[in-house]
Amino acid sequence: MASKVCDGCNSSAKTPASVPYAAFESSMSRAERIIKRLVIALIVIIALTFASNIGWLIYANNNGNTNSSYTVTQQGNPTSIIGDGNNSVTPQEMPAE
């Protein structure tokens, strides 16, 4: 088993540098303000996303679901033209819905 060599393990060179209390507090308060702004921005983005989704749901429900009934009368030859006019279907040949 190899022995561990430690040059100056207990020396004061290994301790972190001392930071003045005022500098530490100013950097911490700055970080707290930045975090607060980021949280507010996140909440605003989430709220706007929900508002956008609700807006699209309202738009889709108002435009797509209209119940209309039409009465169609046909005079003359009861032939329906399909495509380019070369194919025609009489009402007896049409499948029931």
mmCIF file of C-alpha atoms in Angstrom:
data_model
loop_
_atom_site.group_PDB
_atom_site.id
_atom_site.type_symbol
_atom_site.label_atom_id
_atom_site.label_comp_id
_atom_site.label_asym_id
_atom_site.label_seq_id
_atom_site.Cartn_x
_atom_site.Cartn_y
_atom_site.Cartn_z
ATOM 1 C CA MET A 1 0.000 0.000 0.000
ATOM 2 C CA ALA A 2 1.416 3.318 -1.073
ATOM 3 C CA SER A 3 1.547 6.080 1.443
ATOM 4 C CA LYS A 4 -0.106 9.364 0.631
ATOM 5 C CA VAL A 5 2.282 12.261 0.246
ATOM 6 C CA CYS A 6 0.884 15.580 1.285
ATOM 7 C CA ASP A 7 2.980 18.695 1.066
ATOM 8 C CA GLY A 8 1.428 21.308 3.279
ATOM 9 C CA CYS A 9 -1.970 19.658 3.762
ATOM 10 C CA ASN A 10 -2.615 21.739 6.829
ATOM 11 C CA SER A 11 -1.200 24.948 5.484
ATOM 12 C CA SER A 12 -3.226 28.116 5.196
ATOM 13 C CA ALA A 13 -2.710 28.145 1.382
ATOM 14 C CA LYS A 14 -5.587 25.642 1.019
ATOM 15 C CA THR A 15 -8.169 27.861 2.675
ATOM 16 C CA PRO A 16 -10.386 29.975 0.389
ATOM 17 C CA ALA A 17 -9.670 33.642 0.011
ATOM 18 C CA SER A 18 -11.484 35.914 2.388
ATOM 19 C CA VAL A 19 -14.227 37.998 0.737
ATOM 20 C CA PRO A 20 -15.391 41.215 2.364
ATOM 21 C CA TYR A 21 -18.920 41.012 3.735
ATOM 22 C CA ALA A 22 -20.129 44.037 1.743
ATOM 23 C CA ALA A 23 -18.968 42.513 -1.558
ATOM 24 C CA PHE A 24 -20.633 39.205 -0.694
ATOM 25 C CA GLU A 25 -23.930 40.873 0.252
ATOM 26 C CA SER A 26 -23.975 43.042 -2.867
ATOM 27 C CA SER A 27 -23.413 40.063 -5.156
ATOM 28 C CA MET A 28 -26.062 38.029 -3.322
ATOM 29 C CA SER A 29 -28.635 40.822 -3.496
ATOM 30 C CA ARG A 30 -27.911 41.241 -7.208
ATOM 31 C CA ALA A 31 -28.416 37.500 -7.742
ATOM 32 C CA GLU A 32 -31.694 37.611 -5.785
ATOM 33 C CA ARG A 33 -32.983 40.473 -7.966
ATOM 34 C CA ILE A 34 -32.045 38.605 -11.148
ATOM 35 C CA ILE A 35 -33.737 35.429 -9.922
ATOM 36 C CA LYS A 36 -36.852 37.411 -8.977
ATOM 37 C CA ARG A 37 -36.993 38.939 -12.476
ATOM 38 C CA LEU A 38 -36.573 35.515 -14.085
ATOM 39 C CA VAL A 39 -39.380 34.040 -11.980
ATOM 40 C CA ILE A 40 -41.678 36.927 -12.897
ATOM 41 C CA ALA A 41 -40.798 36.486 -16.589
ATOM 42 C CA LEU A 42 -41.509 32.747 -16.349
ATOM 43 C CA ILE A 43 -44.911 33.360 -14.752
ATOM 44 C CA VAL A 44 -45.786 35.929 -17.434
ATOM 45 C CA ILE A 45 -44.757 33.532 -20.226
ATOM 46 C CA ILE A 46 -46.852 30.703 -18.752
ATOM 47 C CA ALA A 47 -49.866 33.013 -18.377
ATOM 48 C CA LEU A 48 -49.528 34.271 -21.954
ATOM 49 C CA THR A 49 -49.240 30.700 -23.243
ATOM 50 C CA PHE A 50 -52.495 29.751 -21.505
ATOM 51 C CA ALA A 51 -54.174 32.922 -22.807
ATOM 52 C CA SER A 52 -53.044 32.127 -26.352
ATOM 53 C CA ASN A 53 -54.341 28.565 -26.106
ATOM 54 C CA ILE A 54 -57.695 29.760 -24.782
ATOM 55 C CA GLY A 55 -57.901 32.296 -27.602
ATOM 56 C CA TRP A 56 -57.289 29.607 -30.216
ATOM 57 C CA LEU A 57 -59.906 27.335 -28.634
ATOM 58 C CA ILE A 58 -62.489 30.120 -28.711
ATOM 59 C CA TYR A 59 -61.604 30.932 -32.327
ATOM 60 C CA ALA A 60 -61.829 27.281 -33.398
ATOM 61 C CA ASN A 61 -65.187 26.762 -31.680
ATOM 62 C CA ASN A 62 -66.751 29.878 -33.187
ATOM 63 C CA ASN A 63 -65.712 29.257 -36.800
ATOM 64 C CA GLY A 64 -65.750 25.530 -37.375
ATOM 65 C CA ASN A 65 -68.990 24.273 -35.876
ATOM 66 C CA THR A 66 -71.875 25.803 -37.774
ATOM 67 C CA ASN A 67 -75.032 23.790 -38.204
ATOM 68 C CA SER A 68 -76.699 24.804 -41.434
ATOM 69 C CA SER A 69 -79.275 22.981 -43.476
ATOM 70 C CA TYR A 70 -79.807 23.493 -47.174
ATOM 71 C CA THR A 71 -82.710 22.569 -49.364
ATOM 72 C CA VAL A 72 -81.622 21.818 -52.901
ATOM 73 C CA THR A 73 -84.006 21.337 -55.785
ATOM 74 C CA GLN A 74 -82.897 20.111 -59.166
ATOM 75 C CA GLN A 75 -84.754 20.753 -62.341
ATOM 76 C CA GLY A 76 -84.410 18.791 -65.531
ATOM 77 C CA ASN A 77 -81.981 15.868 -65.938
ATOM 78 C CA PRO A 78 -81.045 14.366 -62.507
ATOM 79 C CA THR A 79 -77.448 13.601 -63.513
ATOM 80 C CA SER A 80 -74.494 14.639 -61.368
ATOM 81 C CA ILE A 81 -71.267 15.493 -63.155
ATOM 82 C CA ILE A 82 -68.137 14.141 -61.468
ATOM 83 C CA GLY A 83 -64.621 15.247 -62.339
ATOM 84 C CA ASP A 84 -64.061 16.354 -65.927
ATOM 85 C CA GLY A 85 -67.586 15.550 -67.119
ATOM 86 C CA ASN A 86 -66.782 12.172 -68.679
ATOM 87 C CA ASN A 87 -68.225 10.325 -65.676
ATOM 88 C CA SER A 88 -71.826 10.826 -64.690
ATOM 89 C CA VAL A 89 -73.867 9.260 -61.899
ATOM 90 C CA THR A 90 -77.623 9.120 -61.771
ATOM 91 C CA PRO A 91 -79.339 9.341 -58.360
ATOM 92 C CA GLN A 92 -80.166 5.601 -58.394
ATOM 93 C CA GLU A 93 -76.460 4.681 -58.578
ATOM 94 C CA MET A 94 -75.355 6.970 -55.739
ATOM 95 C CA PRO A 95 -74.590 5.241 -52.435
ATOM 96 C CA ALA A 96 -76.683 6.055 -49.403
ATOM 97 C CA GLU A 97 -75.058 8.057 -46.631
#
